[in-house]
JSON list of C-alpha atoms in Angstrom, two decimals:
[
{"chain": "A", "resi": 1, "resn": "MET", "atom": "CA", "xyz": [302.24, 59.76, 32.31]},
{"chain": "A", "resi": 2, "resn": "LYS", "atom": "CA", "xyz": [302.04, 62.36, 35.12]},
{"chain": "A", "resi": 3, "resn": "VAL", "atom": "CA", "xyz": [300.45, 64.87, 32.74]},
{"chain": "A", "resi": 4, "resn": "SER", "atom": "CA", "xyz": [297.90, 62.30, 31.61]},
{"chain": "A", "resi": 5, "resn": "ARG", "atom": "CA", "xyz": [297.03, 61.40, 35.20]},
{"chain": "A", "resi": 6, "resn": "LEU", "atom": "CA", "xyz": [296.65, 65.05, 36.15]},
{"chain": "A", "resi": 7, "resn": "ALA", "atom": "CA", "xyz": [294.40, 65.68, 33.15]},
{"chain": "A", "resi": 8, "resn": "ALA", "atom": "CA", "xyz": [292.27, 62.66, 33.98]},
{"chain": "A", "resi": 9, "resn": "SER", "atom": "CA", "xyz": [291.98, 63.73, 37.63]},
{"chain": "A", "resi": 10, "resn": "GLY", "atom": "CA", "xyz": [290.99, 67.23, 36.57]},
{"chain": "A", "resi": 11, "resn": "ALA", "atom": "CA", "xyz": [288.34, 65.90, 34.23]},
{"chain": "A", "resi": 12, "resn": "LEU", "atom": "CA", "xyz": [286.89, 63.67, 36.95]},
{"chain": "A", "resi": 13, "resn": "ALA", "atom": "CA", "xyz": [286.86, 66.54, 39.45]},
{"chain": "A", "resi": 14, "resn": "GLY", "atom": "CA", "xyz": [285.12, 68.80, 36.94]},
{"chain": "A", "resi": 15, "resn": "ALA", "atom": "CA", "xyz": [282.52, 66.16, 36.19]},
{"chain": "A", "resi": 16, "resn": "ALA", "atom": "CA", "xyz": [281.91, 65.71, 39.93]},
{"chain": "A", "resi": 17, "resn": "VAL", "atom": "CA", "xyz": [281.40, 69.44, 40.40]},
{"chain": "A", "resi": 18, "resn": "LEU", "atom": "CA", "xyz": [278.94, 69.57, 37.52]},
{"chain": "A", "resi": 19, "resn": "THR", "atom": "CA", "xyz": [277.11, 66.55, 38.87]},
{"chain": "A", "resi": 20, "resn": "LEU", "atom": "CA", "xyz": [276.82, 68.05, 42.35]},
{"chain": "A", "resi": 21, "resn": "SER", "atom": "CA", "xyz": [275.87, 71.55, 41.20]},
{"chain": "A", "resi": 22, "resn": "GLY", "atom": "CA", "xyz": [273.51, 70.49, 38.42]},
{"chain": "A", "resi": 23, "resn": "PRO", "atom": "CA", "xyz": [270.36, 70.03, 40.55]},
{"chain": "A", "resi": 24, "resn": "ALA", "atom": "CA", "xyz": [270.86, 73.45, 42.21]},
{"chain": "A", "resi": 25, "resn": "PHE", "atom": "CA", "xyz": [270.51, 75.19, 38.86]},
{"chain": "A", "resi": 26, "resn": "ALA", "atom": "CA", "xyz": [267.37, 73.21, 38.02]},
{"chain": "A", "resi": 27, "resn": "HIS", "atom": "CA", "xyz": [265.26, 74.53, 40.88]},
{"chain": "A", "resi": 28, "resn": "VAL", "atom": "CA", "xyz": [262.29, 76.81, 40.39]},
{"chain": "A", "resi": 29, "resn": "SER", "atom": "CA", "xyz": [263.51, 80.12, 41.82]},
{"chain": "A", "resi": 30, "resn": "VAL", "atom": "CA", "xyz": [262.43, 83.74, 42.28]},
{"chain": "A", "resi": 31, "resn": "GLN", "atom": "CA", "xyz": [264.55, 86.86, 41.77]},
{"chain": "A", "resi": 32, "resn": "PRO", "atom": "CA", "xyz": [263.67, 90.57, 41.65]},
{"chain": "A", "resi": 33, "resn": "GLU", "atom": "CA", "xyz": [264.26, 92.71, 38.58]},
{"chain": "A", "resi": 34, "resn": "GLY", "atom": "CA", "xyz": [266.55, 95.14, 40.36]},
{"chain": "A", "resi": 35, "resn": "THR", "atom": "CA", "xyz": [265.88, 95.21, 44.10]},
{"chain": "A", "resi": 36, "resn": "ALA", "atom": "CA", "xyz": [263.02, 94.14, 46.35]},
{"chain": "A", "resi": 37, "resn": "ALA", "atom": "CA", "xyz": [263.15, 96.68, 49.17]},
{"chain": "A", "resi": 38, "resn": "LYS", "atom": "CA", "xyz": [261.17, 96.31, 52.37]},
{"chain": "A", "resi": 39, "resn": "GLY", "atom": "CA", "xyz": [257.99, 98.38, 52.28]},
{"chain": "A", "resi": 40, "resn": "GLY", "atom": "CA", "xyz": [258.25, 98.97, 48.54]},
{"chain": "A", "resi": 41, "resn": "TYR", "atom": "CA", "xyz": [257.13, 97.46, 45.26]},
{"chain": "A", "resi": 42, "resn": "ALA", "atom": "CA", "xyz": [259.07, 95.23, 42.89]},
{"chain": "A", "resi": 43, "resn": "VAL", "atom": "CA", "xyz": [258.80, 93.09, 39.80]},
{"chain": "A", "resi": 44, "resn": "VAL", "atom": "CA", "xyz": [259.90, 89.54, 40.53]},
{"chain": "A", "resi": 45, "resn": "ASP", "atom": "CA", "xyz": [260.59, 86.72, 38.05]},
{"chain": "A", "resi": 46, "resn": "PHE", "atom": "CA", "xyz": [259.75, 83.10, 38.80]},
{"chain": "A", "resi": 47, "resn": "LYS", "atom": "CA", "xyz": [262.37, 81.21, 36.79]},
{"chain": "A", "resi": 48, "resn": "VAL", "atom": "CA", "xyz": [261.23, 77.75, 35.70]},
{"chain": "A", "resi": 49, "resn": "PRO", "atom": "CA", "xyz": [263.73, 75.43, 33.99]},
{"chain": "A", "resi": 50, "resn": "ASN", "atom": "CA", "xyz": [262.63, 72.22, 32.29]},
{"chain": "A", "resi": 51, "resn": "GLU", "atom": "CA", "xyz": [264.36, 69.36, 34.07]},
{"chain": "A", "resi": 52, "resn": "ARG", "atom": "CA", "xyz": [263.19, 66.58, 31.76]},
{"chain": "A", "resi": 53, "resn": "ASP", "atom": "CA", "xyz": [264.48, 65.61, 28.33]},
{"chain": "A", "resi": 54, "resn": "ASN", "atom": "CA", "xyz": [261.27, 63.84, 27.28]},
{"chain": "A", "resi": 55, "resn": "ALA", "atom": "CA", "xyz": [258.49, 66.15, 28.56]},
{"chain": "A", "resi": 56, "resn": "SER", "atom": "CA", "xyz": [257.48, 69.82, 28.54]},
{"chain": "A", "resi": 57, "resn": "THR", "atom": "CA", "xyz": [256.38, 71.95, 31.47]},
{"chain": "A", "resi": 58, "resn": "THR", "atom": "CA", "xyz": [252.77, 72.96, 30.86]},
{"chain": "A", "resi": 59, "resn": "LYS", "atom": "CA", "xyz": [251.67, 74.35, 34.21]},
{"chain": "A", "resi": 60, "resn": "LEU", "atom": "CA", "xyz": [253.07, 76.41, 37.08]},
{"chain": "A", "resi": 61, "resn": "GLU", "atom": "CA", "xyz": [251.27, 77.15, 40.35]},
{"chain": "A", "resi": 62, "resn": "VAL", "atom": "CA", "xyz": [252.81, 79.64, 42.80]},
{"chain": "A", "resi": 63, "resn": "THR", "atom": "CA", "xyz": [251.34, 79.99, 46.29]},
{"chain": "A", "resi": 64, "resn": "PHE", "atom": "CA", "xyz": [251.85, 83.37, 47.96]},
{"chain": "A", "resi": 65, "resn": "PRO", "atom": "CA", "xyz": [252.89, 83.63, 51.62]},
{"chain": "A", "resi": 66, "resn": "ALA", "atom": "CA", "xyz": [249.94, 83.74, 54.02]},
{"chain": "A", "resi": 67, "resn": "ASP", "atom": "CA", "xyz": [252.03, 85.05, 56.93]},
{"chain": "A", "resi": 68, "resn": "HIS", "atom": "CA", "xyz": [252.91, 88.19, 54.93]},
{"chain": "A", "resi": 69, "resn": "PRO", "atom": "CA", "xyz": [250.04, 88.77, 52.47]},
{"chain": "A", "resi": 70, "resn": "LEU", "atom": "CA", "xyz": [250.67, 91.16, 49.58]},
{"chain": "A", "resi": 71, "resn": "ALA", "atom": "CA", "xyz": [247.97, 93.71, 48.82]},
{"chain": "A", "resi": 72, "resn": "SER", "atom": "CA", "xyz": [248.97, 93.80, 45.15]},
{"chain": "A", "resi": 73, "resn": "ALA", "atom": "CA", "xyz": [250.20, 91.00, 42.87]},
{"chain": "A", "resi": 74, "resn": "MET", "atom": "CA", "xyz": [249.78, 91.52, 39.13]},
{"chain": "A", "resi": 75, "resn": "PRO", "atom": "CA", "xyz": [251.22, 89.01, 36.62]},
{"chain": "A", "resi": 76, "resn": "GLU", "atom": "CA", "xyz": [252.50, 90.21, 33.26]},
{"chain": "A", "resi": 77, "resn": "PRO", "atom": "CA", "xyz": [250.61, 88.85, 30.21]},
{"chain": "A", "resi": 78, "resn": "MET", "atom": "CA", "xyz": [252.57, 86.11, 28.45]},
{"chain": "A", "resi": 79, "resn": "ASP", "atom": "CA", "xyz": [252.11, 84.71, 24.96]},
{"chain": "A", "resi": 80, "resn": "GLY", "atom": "CA", "xyz": [251.25, 81.02, 25.04]},
{"chain": "A", "resi": 81, "resn": "TRP", "atom": "CA", "xyz": [250.08, 81.02, 28.66]},
{"chain": "A", "resi": 82, "resn": "LYS", "atom": "CA", "xyz": [246.69, 81.39, 30.33]},
{"chain": "A", "resi": 83, "resn": "ILE", "atom": "CA", "xyz": [246.93, 83.11, 33.72]},
{"chain": "A", "resi": 84, "resn": "HIS", "atom": "CA", "xyz": [244.52, 82.69, 36.62]},
{"chain": "A", "resi": 85, "resn": "VAL", "atom": "CA", "xyz": [244.80, 84.77, 39.81]},
{"chain": "A", "resi": 86, "resn": "THR", "atom": "CA", "xyz": [243.22, 83.39, 42.98]},
{"chain": "A", "resi": 87, "resn": "LYS", "atom": "CA", "xyz": [242.34, 85.72, 45.85]},
{"chain": "A", "resi": 88, "resn": "SER", "atom": "CA", "xyz": [241.45, 84.81, 49.42]},
{"chain": "A", "resi": 89, "resn": "LYS", "atom": "CA", "xyz": [239.88, 86.65, 52.34]},
{"chain": "A", "resi": 90, "resn": "LEU", "atom": "CA", "xyz": [242.32, 87.91, 54.93]},
{"chain": "A", "resi": 91, "resn": "ALA", "atom": "CA", "xyz": [241.91, 86.99, 58.57]},
{"chain": "A", "resi": 92, "resn": "LYS", "atom": "CA", "xyz": [243.30, 90.43, 59.42]},
{"chain": "A", "resi": 93, "resn": "PRO", "atom": "CA", "xyz": [242.67, 93.25, 56.88]},
{"chain": "A", "resi": 94, "resn": "LEU", "atom": "CA", "xyz": [245.62, 95.25, 55.58]},
{"chain": "A", "resi": 95, "resn": "GLU", "atom": "CA", "xyz": [245.72, 99.03, 55.50]},
{"chain": "A", "resi": 96, "resn": "VAL", "atom": "CA", "xyz": [247.35, 100.48, 52.38]},
{"chain": "A", "resi": 97, "resn": "HIS", "atom": "CA", "xyz": [247.34, 104.21, 51.61]},
{"chain": "A", "resi": 98, "resn": "GLY", "atom": "CA", "xyz": [244.52, 104.73, 54.08]},
{"chain": "A", "resi": 99, "resn": "LYS", "atom": "CA", "xyz": [242.34, 101.99, 52.57]},
{"chain": "A", "resi": 100, "resn": "LYS", "atom": "CA", "xyz": [241.48, 98.65, 54.16]},
{"chain": "A", "resi": 101, "resn": "ILE", "atom": "CA", "xyz": [242.29, 95.57, 52.05]},
{"chain": "A", "resi": 102, "resn": "THR", "atom": "CA", "xyz": [240.16, 92.56, 52.98]},
{"chain": "A", "resi": 103, "resn": "GLU", "atom": "CA", "xyz": [241.52, 90.08, 50.42]},
{"chain": "A", "resi": 104, "resn": "ALA", "atom": "CA", "xyz": [244.85, 89.35, 48.78]},
{"chain": "A", "resi": 105, "resn": "VAL", "atom": "CA", "xyz": [246.30, 87.13, 46.08]},
{"chain": "A", "resi": 106, "resn": "SER", "atom": "CA", "xyz": [246.89, 83.64, 47.45]},
{"chain": "A", "resi": 107, "resn": "LYS", "atom": "CA", "xyz": [247.91, 81.85, 44.24]},
{"chain": "A", "resi": 108, "resn": "ILE", "atom": "CA", "xyz": [248.74, 82.48, 40.59]},
{"chain": "A", "resi": 109, "resn": "THR", "atom": "CA", "xyz": [248.46, 79.68, 38.02]},
{"chain": "A", "resi": 110, "resn": "TRP", "atom": "CA", "xyz": [250.00, 79.69, 34.55]},
{"chain": "A", "resi": 111, "resn": "THR", "atom": "CA", "xyz": [248.70, 77.06, 32.11]},
{"chain": "A", "resi": 112, "resn": "ALA", "atom": "CA", "xyz": [250.26, 76.60, 28.68]},
{"chain": "A", "resi": 113, "resn": "ASN", "atom": "CA", "xyz": [248.06, 77.06, 25.62]},
{"chain": "A", "resi": 114, "resn": "GLY", "atom": "CA", "xyz": [250.66, 75.46, 23.38]},
{"chain": "A", "resi": 115, "resn": "LYS", "atom": "CA", "xyz": [253.91, 73.55, 23.88]},
{"chain": "A", "resi": 116, "resn": "GLY", "atom": "CA", "xyz": [254.88, 75.14, 27.18]},
{"chain": "A", "resi": 117, "resn": "ILE", "atom": "CA", "xyz": [258.53, 74.97, 28.25]},
{"chain": "A", "resi": 118, "resn": "GLU", "atom": "CA", "xyz": [260.19, 72.36, 26.06]},
{"chain": "A", "resi": 119, "resn": "PRO", "atom": "CA", "xyz": [263.22, 70.23, 27.03]},
{"chain": "A", "resi": 120, "resn": "GLY", "atom": "CA", "xyz": [266.43, 72.27, 27.12]},
{"chain": "A", "resi": 121, "resn": "TYR", "atom": "CA", "xyz": [264.68, 75.58, 27.82]},
{"chain": "A", "resi": 122, "resn": "PHE", "atom": "CA", "xyz": [263.52, 77.73, 30.73]},
{"chain": "A", "resi": 123, "resn": "GLU", "atom": "CA", "xyz": [261.05, 80.57, 31.07]},
{"chain": "A", "resi": 124, "resn": "LYS", "atom": "CA", "xyz": [260.51, 83.53, 33.39]},
{"chain": "A", "resi": 125, "resn": "PHE", "atom": "CA", "xyz": [257.09, 84.42, 34.81]},
{"chain": "A", "resi": 126, "resn": "PRO", "atom": "CA", "xyz": [257.07, 88.11, 35.90]},
{"chain": "A", "resi": 127, "resn": "VAL", "atom": "CA", "xyz": [254.80, 89.45, 38.64]},
{"chain": "A", "resi": 128, "resn": "SER", "atom": "CA", "xyz": [254.56, 92.97, 40.08]},
{"chain": "A", "resi": 129, "resn": "VAL", "atom": "CA", "xyz": [254.20, 92.69, 43.87]},
{"chain": "A", "resi": 130, "resn": "GLY", "atom": "CA", "xyz": [253.84, 95.00, 46.86]},
{"chain": "A", "resi": 131, "resn": "ALA", "atom": "CA", "xyz": [253.82, 96.50, 49.23]},
{"chain": "A", "resi": 132, "resn": "LEU", "atom": "CA", "xyz": [256.55, 94.22, 50.53]},
{"chain": "A", "resi": 133, "resn": "PRO", "atom": "CA", "xyz": [256.58, 93.66, 54.31]},
{"chain": "A", "resi": 134, "resn": "GLU", "atom": "CA", "xyz": [258.84, 95.78, 56.47]},
{"chain": "A", "resi": 135, "resn": "ASP", "atom": "CA", "xyz": [259.13, 93.18, 59.23]},
{"chain": "A", "resi": 136, "resn": "ALA", "atom": "CA", "xyz": [260.57, 90.28, 57.18]},
{"chain": "A", "resi": 137, "resn": "ASP", "atom": "CA", "xyz": [263.91, 89.52, 55.54]},
{"chain": "A", "resi": 138, "resn": "GLU", "atom": "CA", "xyz": [262.55, 87.05, 53.00]},
{"chain": "A", "resi": 139, "resn": "LEU", "atom": "CA", "xyz": [259.35, 85.67, 51.51]},
{"chain": "A", "resi": 140, "resn": "VAL", "atom": "CA", "xyz": [258.76, 81.99, 50.71]},
{"chain": "A", "resi": 141, "resn": "PHE", "atom": "CA", "xyz": [256.70, 81.12, 47.62]},
{"chain": "A", "resi": 142, "resn": "LYS", "atom": "CA", "xyz": [255.78, 77.46, 47.23]},
{"chain": "A", "resi": 143, "resn": "ALA", "atom": "CA", "xyz": [255.58, 76.27, 43.61]},
{"chain": "A", "resi": 144, "resn": "ILE", "atom": "CA", "xyz": [254.18, 73.24, 41.80]},
{"chain": "A", "resi": 145, "resn": "GLN", "atom": "CA", "xyz": [255.53, 72.36, 38.34]},
{"chain": "A", "resi": 146, "resn": "THR", "atom": "CA", "xyz": [253.50, 70.05, 36.08]},
{"chain": "A", "resi": 147, "resn": "TYR", "atom": "CA", "xyz": [254.70, 68.30, 32.91]},
{"chain": "A", "resi": 148, "resn": "ASP", "atom": "CA", "xyz": [252.67, 67.17, 29.92]},
{"chain": "A", "resi": 149, "resn": "ASN", "atom": "CA", "xyz": [253.28, 63.53, 30.91]},
{"chain": "A", "resi": 150, "resn": "LYS", "atom": "CA", "xyz": [251.30, 64.25, 34.14]},
{"chain": "A", "resi": 151, "resn": "GLU", "atom": "CA", "xyz": [254.43, 64.30, 36.31]},
{"chain": "A", "resi": 152, "resn": "VAL", "atom": "CA", "xyz": [254.20, 66.81, 39.17]},
{"chain": "A", "resi": 153, "resn": "VAL", "atom": "CA", "xyz": [257.19, 68.30, 41.02]},
{"chain": "A", "resi": 154, "resn": "ARG", "atom": "CA", "xyz": [256.43, 70.13, 44.26]},
{"chain": "A", "resi": 155, "resn": "TRP", "atom": "CA", "xyz": [258.93, 72.86, 45.11]},
{"chain": "A", "resi": 156, "resn": "ILE", "atom": "CA", "xyz": [257.56, 73.36, 48.63]},
{"chain": "A", "resi": 157, "resn": "GLU", "atom": "CA", "xyz": [260.30, 72.37, 51.09]},
{"chain": "A", "resi": 158, "resn": "VAL", "atom": "CA", "xyz": [261.50, 75.23, 53.31]},
{"chain": "A", "resi": 159, "resn": "GLN", "atom": "CA", "xyz": [265.22, 75.54, 54.00]},
{"chain": "A", "resi": 160, "resn": "GLN", "atom": "CA", "xyz": [266.00, 75.06, 57.68]},
{"chain": "A", "resi": 161, "resn": "ASP", "atom": "CA", "xyz": [268.89, 76.87, 59.39]},
{"chain": "A", "resi": 162, "resn": "GLY", "atom": "CA", "xyz": [271.99, 74.73, 59.76]},
{"chain": "A", "resi": 163, "resn": "GLN", "atom": "CA", "xyz": [270.69, 71.97, 57.51]},
{"chain": "A", "resi": 164, "resn": "GLU", "atom": "CA", "xyz": [271.48, 70.93, 53.96]},
{"chain": "A", "resi": 165, "resn": "GLU", "atom": "CA", "xyz": [269.38, 72.26, 51.11]},
{"chain": "A", "resi": 166, "resn": "PRO", "atom": "CA", "xyz": [266.27, 70.10, 50.66]},
{"chain": "A", "resi": 167, "resn": "GLU", "atom": "CA", "xyz": [265.73, 68.13, 47.50]},
{"chain": "A", "resi": 168, "resn": "ASN", "atom": "CA", "xyz": [262.81, 70.29, 46.35]},
{"chain": "A", "resi": 169, "resn": "PRO", "atom": "CA", "xyz": [263.35, 73.73, 47.93]},
{"chain": "A", "resi": 170, "resn": "ALA", "atom": "CA", "xyz": [260.66, 76.39, 47.74]},
{"chain": "A", "resi": 171, "resn": "PRO", "atom": "CA", "xyz": [261.56, 79.64, 45.92]},
{"chain": "A", "resi": 172, "resn": "VAL", "atom": "CA", "xyz": [262.72, 82.32, 48.38]},
{"chain": "A", "resi": 173, "resn": "LEU", "atom": "CA", "xyz": [262.72, 86.07, 47.70]},
{"chain": "A", "resi": 174, "resn": "THR", "atom": "CA", "xyz": [265.34, 87.96, 49.73]},
{"chain": "A", "resi": 175, "resn": "LEU", "atom": "CA", "xyz": [264.29, 91.49, 50.72]},
{"chain": "A", "resi": 176, "resn": "SER", "atom": "CA", "xyz": [266.74, 94.37, 50.88]},
{"chain": "A", "resi": 177, "resn": "ALA", "atom": "CA", "xyz": [266.66, 97.26, 53.35]},
{"chain": "A", "resi": 178, "resn": "ALA", "atom": "CA", "xyz": [264.42, 100.21, 52.52]},
{"chain": "A", "resi": 179, "resn": "SER", "atom": "CA", "xyz": [266.23, 103.20, 51.03]},
{"chain": "A", "resi": 180, "resn": "GLU", "atom": "CA", "xyz": [267.24, 105.92, 53.50]},
{"chain": "A", "resi": 181, "resn": "ASP", "atom": "CA", "xyz": [265.19, 108.58, 51.71]},
{"chain": "A", "resi": 182, "resn": "GLY", "atom": "CA", "xyz": [262.05, 106.65, 52.57]},
{"chain": "A", "resi": 183, "resn": "HIS", "atom": "CA", "xyz": [261.02, 106.20, 48.92]},
{"chain": "A", "resi": 184, "resn": "HIS", "atom": "CA", "xyz": [261.42, 102.41, 49.13]},
{"chain": "A", "resi": 185, "resn": "GLY", "atom": "CA", "xyz": [263.25, 102.26, 45.81]},
{"chain": "A", "resi": 186, "resn": "SER", "atom": "CA", "xyz": [260.97, 104.61, 43.85]},
{"chain": "A", "resi": 187, "resn": "THR", "atom": "CA", "xyz": [262.49, 105.81, 40.59]},
{"chain": "A", "resi": 188, "resn": "ALA", "atom": "CA", "xyz": [263.36, 109.35, 39.62]},
{"chain": "A", "resi": 189, "resn": "ALA", "atom": "CA", "xyz": [260.80, 109.09, 36.83]},
{"chain": "A", "resi": 190, "resn": "GLU", "atom": "CA", "xyz": [258.06, 108.38, 39.37]},
{"chain": "A", "resi": 191, "resn": "ASP", "atom": "CA", "xyz": [259.16, 111.38, 41.46]},
{"chain": "A", "resi": 192, "resn": "ALA", "atom": "CA", "xyz": [259.15, 113.63, 38.41]},
{"chain": "A", "resi": 193, "resn": "SER", "atom": "CA", "xyz": [255.72, 112.36, 37.45]},
{"chain": "A", "resi": 194, "resn": "ALA", "atom": "CA", "xyz": [254.43, 113.08, 40.94]},
{"chain": "A", "resi": 195, "resn": "GLU", "atom": "CA", "xyz": [255.80, 116.65, 40.80]},
{"chain": "A", "resi": 196, "resn": "THR", "atom": "CA", "xyz": [254.21, 117.22, 37.41]},
{"chain": "A", "resi": 197, "resn": "THR", "atom": "CA", "xyz": [250.88, 115.92, 38.68]},
{"chain": "A", "resi": 198, "resn": "THR", "atom": "CA", "xyz": [251.05, 118.20, 41.72]},
{"chain": "A", "resi": 199, "resn": "ALA", "atom": "CA", "xyz": [251.75, 121.27, 39.61]},
{"chain": "A", "resi": 200, "resn": "ALA", "atom": "CA", "xyz": [248.96, 120.43, 37.19]},
{"chain": "A", "resi": 201, "resn": "SER", "atom": "CA", "xyz": [246.44, 119.85, 39.98]},
{"chain": "A", "resi": 202, "resn": "ASP", "atom": "CA", "xyz": [247.44, 122.96, 41.98]},
{"chain": "A", "resi": 203, "resn": "PRO", "atom": "CA", "xyz": [246.74, 126.16, 39.99]},
{"chain": "A", "resi": 204, "resn": "ALA", "atom": "CA", "xyz": [247.88, 128.29, 42.94]},
{"chain": "A", "resi": 205, "resn": "ALA", "atom": "CA", "xyz": [251.35, 126.77, 42.72]},
{"chain": "A", "resi": 206, "resn": "THR", "atom": "CA", "xyz": [251.51, 127.51, 38.99]},
{"chain": "A", "resi": 207, "resn": "SER", "atom": "CA", "xyz": [250.22, 131.06, 39.57]},
{"chain": "A", "resi": 208, "resn": "ASP", "atom": "CA", "xyz": [252.79, 131.70, 42.28]},
{"chain": "A", "resi": 209, "resn": "GLY", "atom": "CA", "xyz": [255.55, 130.54, 39.97]},
{"chain": "A", "resi": 210, "resn": "SER", "atom": "CA", "xyz": [254.36, 132.84, 37.19]},
{"chain": "A", "resi": 211, "resn": "ASP", "atom": "CA", "xyz": [254.14, 135.85, 39.55]},
{"chain": "A", "resi": 212, "resn": "THR", "atom": "CA", "xyz": [257.66, 135.27, 40.80]},
{"chain": "A", "resi": 213, "resn": "THR", "atom": "CA", "xyz": [259.00, 135.06, 37.26]},
{"chain": "A", "resi": 214, "resn": "ALA", "atom": "CA", "xyz": [257.23, 138.30, 36.30]},
{"chain": "A", "resi": 215, "resn": "ARG", "atom": "CA", "xyz": [258.67, 140.11, 39.29]},
{"chain": "A", "resi": 216, "resn": "VAL", "atom": "CA", "xyz": [262.19, 138.97, 38.51]},
{"chain": "A", "resi": 217, "resn": "LEU", "atom": "CA", "xyz": [261.87, 140.11, 34.90]},
{"chain": "A", "resi": 218, "resn": "ALA", "atom": "CA", "xyz": [260.54, 143.51, 36.03]},
{"chain": "A", "resi": 219, "resn": "VAL", "atom": "CA", "xyz": [263.49, 144.05, 38.38]},
{"chain": "A", "resi": 220, "resn": "VAL", "atom": "CA", "xyz": [265.93, 143.05, 35.64]},
{"chain": "A", "resi": 221, "resn": "GLY", "atom": "CA", "xyz": [264.23, 145.45, 33.21]},
{"chain": "A", "resi": 222, "resn": "ILE", "atom": "CA", "xyz": [264.46, 148.35, 35.68]},
{"chain": "A", "resi": 223, "resn": "ALA", "atom": "CA", "xyz": [268.13, 147.63, 36.30]},
{"chain": "A", "resi": 224, "resn": "VAL", "atom": "CA", "xyz": [268.89, 147.54, 32.57]},
{"chain": "A", "resi": 225, "resn": "GLY", "atom": "CA", "xyz": [267.01, 150.82, 32.06]},
{"chain": "A", "resi": 226, "resn": "ALA", "atom": "CA", "xyz": [268.95, 152.52, 34.87]},
{"chain": "A", "resi": 227, "resn": "LEU", "atom": "CA", "xyz": [272.23, 151.38, 33.37]},
{"chain": "A", "resi": 228, "resn": "GLY", "atom": "CA", "xyz": [271.14, 152.81, 30.02]},
{"chain": "A", "resi": 229, "resn": "VAL", "atom": "CA", "xyz": [270.33, 156.20, 31.51]},
{"chain": "A", "resi": 230, "resn": "ALA", "atom": "CA", "xyz": [273.62, 156.31, 33.40]},
{"chain": "A", "resi": 231, "resn": "TYR", "atom": "CA", "xyz": [275.52, 155.46, 30.24]},
{"chain": "A", "resi": 232, "resn": "GLY", "atom": "CA", "xyz": [273.69, 158.26, 28.36]},
{"chain": "A", "resi": 233, "resn": "VAL", "atom": "CA", "xyz": [274.56, 160.86, 31.04]},
{"chain": "A", "resi": 234, "resn": "LEU", "atom": "CA", "xyz": [278.23, 159.90, 31.05]},
{"chain": "A", "resi": 235, "resn": "ALA", "atom": "CA", "xyz": [278.38, 159.99, 27.26]},
{"chain": "A", "resi": 236, "resn": "GLY", "atom": "CA", "xyz": [276.86, 163.51, 27.29]},
{"chain": "A", "resi": 237, "resn": "ARG", "atom": "CA", "xyz": [279.39, 164.79, 29.82]},
{"chain": "A", "resi": 238, "resn": "ARG", "atom": "CA", "xyz": [282.28, 163.49, 27.75]},
{"chain": "A", "resi": 239, "resn": "ARG", "atom": "CA", "xyz": [281.03, 165.33, 24.67]},
{"chain": "A", "resi": 240, "resn": "THR", "atom": "CA", "xyz": [280.63, 168.58, 26.71]},
{"chain": "A", "resi": 241, "resn": "ASP", "atom": "CA", "xyz": [284.13, 168.29, 28.16]},
{"chain": "A", "resi": 242, "resn": "ALA", "atom": "CA", "xyz": [285.50, 167.72, 24.70]}
]
């Protein structure tokens, strides 16, 4: 009897945990592929689960933060989805790589051409973004999810410190610290590509490298020749002594 009661209690507790944690997994969320370092660039995925068992998600609208506008936001092409990027004028232009940016992406809309996200499935919507702000720890993206039965779910509520998670929280991207080398998470492949480009575009650098190599080979050749002569002299003396 005790074993049966314990089993029943465990089952009820497990069901309660699943019930309480279920909605948290159903939120529209945003996560970086790798890291999203301050001042750098990143690819982020907006993860959209289908919360309904009798309707498909056919539209996603993501609003970009106006308090920290991003100079670049490029969505990845996706089969079965039409993508529309909306840009807006900036009240204060951004300066990126010495150039002034007067407008930035304010919203990206994905509209399904076919079935969309069917019940029991989720989908990721990748976007390359940057440069990420250096004076913020997180970015809030408000999202609107639309179903084919015309139902609309607004994931726009901002989490407040010290309060419980809202019913429809907005996706939040957490930013990591910039790397100490100042490359903001740039890859070794990008560094190698930059070095190759520099060498190709700077003939003087290539010429200097070739001259140095020639000089080294000449010195080595002289040293080998001197060793050969010394060996010949010593061999001759041995024959004479013999």
